[in-house]
Coordinates of C-alpha atoms in Angstrom, one line a residue:
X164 CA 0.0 0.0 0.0
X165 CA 2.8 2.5 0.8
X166 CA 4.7 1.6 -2.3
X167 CA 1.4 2.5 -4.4
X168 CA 0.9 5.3 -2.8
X169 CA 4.7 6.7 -3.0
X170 CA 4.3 6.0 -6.8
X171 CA 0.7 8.2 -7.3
X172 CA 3.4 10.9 -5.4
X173 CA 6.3 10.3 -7.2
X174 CA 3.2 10.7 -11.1
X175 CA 2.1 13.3 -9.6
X176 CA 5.7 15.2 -8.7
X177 CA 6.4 14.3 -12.3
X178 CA 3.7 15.5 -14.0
X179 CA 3.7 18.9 -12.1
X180 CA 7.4 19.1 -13.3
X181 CA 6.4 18.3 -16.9
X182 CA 3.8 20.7 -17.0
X183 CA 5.8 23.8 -15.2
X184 CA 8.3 22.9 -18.1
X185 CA 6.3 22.8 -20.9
X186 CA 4.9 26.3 -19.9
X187 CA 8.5 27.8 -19.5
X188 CA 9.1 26.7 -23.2
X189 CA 6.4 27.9 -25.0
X190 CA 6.2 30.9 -22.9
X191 CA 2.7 30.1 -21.8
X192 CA 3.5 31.8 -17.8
X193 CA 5.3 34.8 -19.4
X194 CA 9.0 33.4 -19.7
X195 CA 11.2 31.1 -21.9
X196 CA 12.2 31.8 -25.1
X197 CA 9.1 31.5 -26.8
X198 CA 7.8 34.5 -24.4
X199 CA 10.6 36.6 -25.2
X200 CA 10.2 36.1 -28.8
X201 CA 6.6 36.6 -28.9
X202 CA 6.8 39.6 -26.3
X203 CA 9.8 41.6 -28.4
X204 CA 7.5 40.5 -31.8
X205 CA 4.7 42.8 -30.1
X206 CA 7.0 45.8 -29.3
X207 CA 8.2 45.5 -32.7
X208 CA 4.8 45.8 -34.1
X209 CA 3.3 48.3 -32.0
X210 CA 6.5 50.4 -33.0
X211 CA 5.6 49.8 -36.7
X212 CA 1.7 50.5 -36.0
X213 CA 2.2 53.7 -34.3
X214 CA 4.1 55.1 -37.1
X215 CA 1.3 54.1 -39.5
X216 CA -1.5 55.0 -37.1
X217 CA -0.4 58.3 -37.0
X218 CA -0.5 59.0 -40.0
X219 CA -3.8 57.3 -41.1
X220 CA -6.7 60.1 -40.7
X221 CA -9.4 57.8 -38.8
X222 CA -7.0 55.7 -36.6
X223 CA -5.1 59.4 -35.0
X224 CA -8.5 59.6 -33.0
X225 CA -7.0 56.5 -31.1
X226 CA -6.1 57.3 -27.7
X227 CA -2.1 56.5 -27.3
X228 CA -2.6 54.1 -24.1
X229 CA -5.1 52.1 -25.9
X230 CA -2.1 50.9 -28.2
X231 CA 0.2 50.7 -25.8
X232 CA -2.3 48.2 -23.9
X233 CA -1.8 45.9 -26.8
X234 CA 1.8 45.6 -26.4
X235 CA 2.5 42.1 -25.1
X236 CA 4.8 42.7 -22.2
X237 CA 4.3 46.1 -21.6
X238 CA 2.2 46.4 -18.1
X239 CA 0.5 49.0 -16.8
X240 CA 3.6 50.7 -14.8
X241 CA 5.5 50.8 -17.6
X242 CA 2.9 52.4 -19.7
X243 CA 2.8 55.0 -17.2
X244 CA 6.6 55.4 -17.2
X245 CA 6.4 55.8 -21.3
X246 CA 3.9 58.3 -20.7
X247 CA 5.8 60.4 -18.6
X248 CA 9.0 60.6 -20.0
X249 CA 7.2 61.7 -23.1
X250 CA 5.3 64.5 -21.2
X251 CA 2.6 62.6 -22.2
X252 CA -1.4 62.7 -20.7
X253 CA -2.9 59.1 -20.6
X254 CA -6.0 60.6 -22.7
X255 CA -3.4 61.9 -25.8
X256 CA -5.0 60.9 -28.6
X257 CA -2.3 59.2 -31.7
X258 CA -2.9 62.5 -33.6
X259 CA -2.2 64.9 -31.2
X260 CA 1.4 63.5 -30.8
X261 CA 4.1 65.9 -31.8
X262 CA 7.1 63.7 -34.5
X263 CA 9.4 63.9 -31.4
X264 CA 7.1 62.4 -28.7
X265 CA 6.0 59.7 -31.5
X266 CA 10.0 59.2 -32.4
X267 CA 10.4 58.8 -28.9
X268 CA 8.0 56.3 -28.5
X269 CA 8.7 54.1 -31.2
X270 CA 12.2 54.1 -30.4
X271 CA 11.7 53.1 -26.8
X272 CA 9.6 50.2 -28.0
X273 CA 12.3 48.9 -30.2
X274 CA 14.5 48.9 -27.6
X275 CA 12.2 47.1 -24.9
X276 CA 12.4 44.6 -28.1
X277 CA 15.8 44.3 -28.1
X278 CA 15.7 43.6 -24.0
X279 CA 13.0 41.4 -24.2
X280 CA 14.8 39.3 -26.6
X281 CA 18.3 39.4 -24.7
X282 CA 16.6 38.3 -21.6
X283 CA 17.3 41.0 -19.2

């Protein structure tokens, strides 16, 4: 009976192992390499959307944080922190954004990319 039950541990042990693996691989909890690819893949597009967001006529009436909530990665704090080193309100809207601030921005997103992807 002990030697049965020591063996449903020792599955279970096993399979919890397996399972925290698999996630760090593909990049399902937020880490592994498939994470950081995926999560620098984002930055880079949200760096090539802005640019072609703000210069579309419709899409400028997009507020800045609701692209920078699509960013994969990104978080909340450190939407905030973009916004403020860009002198930036949270209700800026894509079209309002002065070249500089928008230069700004996409280059500090290509840069989080290139973190991201070096694992720091």
């Amino acid at each position: 009976m002990d030697q049965k039950r020591s063996a449903l541990v020792e599955g279970n042990r096993v399979r919890v192992q397996n399972a925290e693996l698999k996630k760090w691989v593909t990049g399902k909890n937020g880490s592994g390499p498939a994470a950081r690819e995926a999560k620098a893949a984002s930055h880079r597009r949200a760096a090539q959307l802005l640019t072609e967001l703000h210069e579309h006529r419709g899409a400028g009436r997009m507020r800045v944080v609701q692209v920078l909530a699509c960013v994969r990665g990104l978080g909340e704090q450190r939407t905030n922190r973009l916004l403020i080193e860009m002198n930036c309100s949270p209700v800026r809207r894509l079209e309002e954004l002065s070249h500089r601030q928008l230069a700004f921005l996409v280059e500090r997103l290509q840069l989080e990319a290139v973190r991201v992807e070096a694992g720091r």
